[in-house]
XYZ file of C-alpha atoms in Angstrom:
236
model
C 39.022 51.355 -11.786
C 36.221 51.422 -9.155
C 37.380 47.380 -7.345
C 34.209 45.149 -8.572
C 32.698 43.566 -5.931
C 31.692 40.192 -5.291
C 28.882 38.774 -6.860
C 26.327 38.646 -3.317
C 25.466 35.580 -1.993
C 21.492 34.456 -2.518
C 20.502 35.431 1.387
C 18.263 32.302 2.324
C 15.483 32.739 4.774
C 15.913 30.739 8.123
C 12.344 29.230 7.748
C 14.259 27.607 4.293
C 16.604 26.547 6.390
C 14.812 25.640 9.253
C 12.478 23.199 6.966
C 15.484 21.480 5.718
C 16.716 20.349 9.074
C 13.511 19.235 10.207
C 13.036 17.419 7.105
C 16.563 16.205 7.262
C 15.784 15.069 10.583
C 12.937 13.395 10.009
C 14.005 11.094 6.897
C 17.849 10.188 8.843
C 15.732 9.287 11.866
C 11.954 7.518 9.767
C 14.544 5.284 7.858
C 17.077 4.509 10.402
C 13.165 2.936 12.248
C 13.464 1.110 8.278
C 16.153 -1.313 8.720
C 15.618 -2.366 12.181
C 11.949 -2.504 11.650
C 12.636 -4.659 8.657
C 14.772 -7.174 10.513
C 13.779 -7.389 13.851
C 9.978 -6.416 13.813
C 7.978 -3.271 15.170
C 8.197 -5.402 19.398
C 11.353 -5.528 18.957
C 12.874 -2.191 18.383
C 13.547 0.709 21.281
C 13.441 4.562 20.405
C 16.443 4.030 21.319
C 17.773 2.307 19.483
C 16.499 3.822 16.340
C 17.524 7.278 17.472
C 20.987 5.330 18.691
C 21.759 4.516 14.272
C 19.870 7.440 13.355
C 23.147 9.199 14.645
C 20.987 11.519 17.265
C 19.846 11.816 20.973
C 17.169 10.435 22.109
C 15.450 14.535 22.794
C 15.636 14.569 19.195
C 13.629 11.577 18.534
C 11.088 13.360 20.806
C 11.229 16.501 18.521
C 10.348 15.194 15.433
C 7.511 12.615 16.297
C 5.388 11.646 19.619
C 6.087 8.550 19.646
C 6.801 4.853 17.247
C 3.586 4.935 16.314
C 3.779 8.163 15.202
C 6.479 7.063 13.088
C 5.458 3.966 11.625
C 2.115 6.982 10.190
C 4.724 8.730 8.771
C 6.704 6.564 7.021
C 2.505 4.788 6.117
C 1.206 7.602 4.872
C 2.457 7.809 0.978
C 1.789 3.668 -0.163
C -0.869 4.614 2.559
C -2.354 7.744 0.046
C -2.087 6.156 -3.340
C -2.845 2.840 -2.977
C -6.903 3.869 -0.864
C -6.444 6.582 -3.711
C -6.415 3.608 -6.449
C -8.677 1.464 -4.814
C -11.523 4.669 -5.499
C -10.439 5.130 -8.690
C -11.131 1.401 -9.993
C -14.346 1.093 -7.307
C -15.200 4.395 -9.847
C -14.758 2.613 -13.377
C -16.517 -0.517 -12.110
C -19.096 1.247 -11.797
C -19.466 2.898 -14.872
C -18.171 -1.085 -16.497
C -20.197 -2.726 -18.249
C -18.252 -5.044 -20.527
C -15.540 -7.538 -18.976
C -12.316 -5.371 -20.885
C -13.909 -2.425 -19.292
C -13.854 -4.409 -15.461
C -9.839 -5.750 -16.848
C -9.017 -2.304 -16.984
C -10.353 -1.007 -13.679
C -8.269 -3.825 -11.766
C -5.268 -2.800 -14.082
C -5.271 0.702 -13.692
C -5.531 -0.528 -9.500
C -2.711 -3.681 -9.592
C 0.273 -0.696 -11.371
C -1.107 1.192 -8.626
C 0.429 -1.670 -6.409
C 3.484 -1.997 -8.658
C 4.191 1.703 -8.451
C 4.162 1.751 -4.024
C 6.401 -1.121 -4.137
C 9.227 0.332 -6.794
C 8.507 3.465 -4.854
C 8.370 2.504 -1.150
C 9.413 -0.637 -1.339
C 10.944 -1.065 2.282
C 7.686 0.527 3.537
C 5.584 -2.562 0.999
C 6.984 -4.366 2.779
C 6.797 -3.698 6.993
C 3.561 -3.104 5.945
C 2.764 -6.557 4.737
C 4.888 -8.395 7.392
C 3.055 -6.268 10.145
C -0.565 -6.723 8.956
C -1.861 -9.290 10.389
C -0.487 -8.987 14.180
C -2.740 -7.257 16.809
C -3.593 -3.361 16.772
C -1.474 -2.218 19.264
C 1.099 -0.068 19.896
C 3.115 0.975 16.299
C 1.203 -1.390 15.026
C -2.212 0.272 15.206
C -2.280 2.296 11.722
C -1.124 -0.857 9.442
C -3.626 -2.607 10.642
C -6.122 0.504 9.803
C -5.071 0.603 6.482
C -5.636 -3.387 5.862
C -8.644 -2.824 7.558
C -8.783 0.069 5.000
C -7.510 -2.199 2.157
C -10.155 -5.363 2.838
C -13.118 -2.425 2.876
C -11.719 -1.717 -0.713
C -11.413 -4.446 -1.682
C -15.547 -6.363 -1.132
C -17.329 -2.696 -2.382
C -15.182 -3.132 -5.833
C -16.021 -6.271 -6.556
C -19.791 -5.551 -4.942
C -19.239 -2.945 -7.522
C -18.399 -5.492 -10.513
C -20.627 -7.537 -9.148
C -23.567 -5.182 -9.847
C -23.582 -5.418 -14.177
C -22.747 -9.209 -13.568
C -19.080 -9.885 -14.986
C -18.236 -12.055 -12.183
C -18.616 -15.621 -10.790
C -22.313 -14.764 -8.231
C -19.294 -15.616 -5.659
C -20.398 -13.701 -2.073
C -17.930 -10.666 -2.341
C -16.499 -10.869 0.669
C -15.064 -14.224 -0.112
C -13.392 -12.826 -3.204
C -12.755 -9.861 -2.519
C -10.669 -11.355 1.005
C -9.014 -13.980 -0.569
C -7.750 -11.624 -3.919
C -6.641 -9.171 -1.346
C -4.968 -11.897 0.480
C -3.029 -14.047 -1.823
C -2.123 -10.177 -3.571
C 0.054 -9.454 -0.378
C 1.307 -12.927 0.046
C 2.995 -12.460 -3.541
C 4.202 -9.498 -2.802
C 5.639 -10.181 0.234
C 7.200 -12.857 -1.027
C 8.895 -10.708 -3.834
C 9.606 -8.157 -1.496
C 11.965 -10.906 0.573
C 12.582 -12.432 -2.216
C 12.020 -15.940 -0.973
C 10.969 -16.948 -5.047
C 12.126 -16.089 -8.179
C 8.585 -14.932 -9.569
C 10.391 -13.152 -12.678
C 9.875 -9.449 -13.731
C 8.106 -7.540 -11.245
C 6.377 -5.381 -13.950
C 4.903 -8.250 -15.204
C 3.335 -9.295 -12.345
C 0.179 -6.761 -12.266
C -0.477 -7.642 -15.977
C 0.013 -11.350 -14.772
C -2.212 -11.221 -11.713
C -5.123 -9.321 -13.092
C -5.690 -11.980 -16.009
C -5.386 -15.010 -12.807
C -7.967 -13.220 -11.326
C -10.487 -12.552 -13.908
C -10.295 -15.424 -15.924
C -10.871 -17.008 -12.258
C -13.713 -15.230 -10.708
C -15.523 -13.671 -14.040
C -18.692 -15.474 -15.184
C -18.577 -18.053 -18.017
C -19.682 -16.687 -20.962
C -23.533 -18.190 -21.569
C -24.392 -21.779 -22.420
C -21.605 -22.561 -20.598
C -23.870 -24.213 -18.123
C -21.918 -27.249 -17.770
C -19.337 -25.574 -15.444
C -21.931 -23.444 -13.877
C -22.572 -23.449 -9.983
C -24.667 -22.468 -7.507
C -21.894 -20.287 -5.462
C -23.019 -17.163 -3.361
C -22.832 -19.493 0.120
C -26.370 -19.935 0.095
C -28.513 -23.456 -0.463
C -29.301 -23.723 -3.803
C -29.034 -27.330 -6.843
C -26.243 -27.116 -9.182
């Protein structure tokens, strides 16, 4: 009998190896950068700091990212995609909503998207919340762009909720931006562990109830509580 040949090892395509190495280096650089950004802020971290923390040469950084802003954009991409898709879906649902419960369901859906982003990308969401109100310069540009998009969508979906008379007659820009500010402040407190807000998974439903109970139009007949709220001159 001839000796049995050892099984041949499957060959890995060079392209596959290069792609795996690229992803590994990107992850090492982005993970190191995120830790530093959260601790020092975007302006307090240099590319030298990032490469030293990642254990790679400075030249390696520029093989994967053009600059610090490109790295921040890379970190932000999955969160940005999920949040904006959730806001678009919410807007479409509100256009079709005719009843209060349908409106609640639409807002609960976007709240669930926010909760999912927190669970999957807590560090990136916290970075966004820490930096998005700063000046739109340097590495902060992409974060501020996302903040503006979220505010725009929040106003638009609030305007759609007004279409069928489900919300109080408050200007959409006022109520929409107020909600965004309140939600972002609460999420930052959660992610920074500033306050004990209980189980984070219960936040979406609590937020939806809190916001919509305050904004939805009172039942007909409760005229004593109504007053002019759209910012225009009017008599209570």
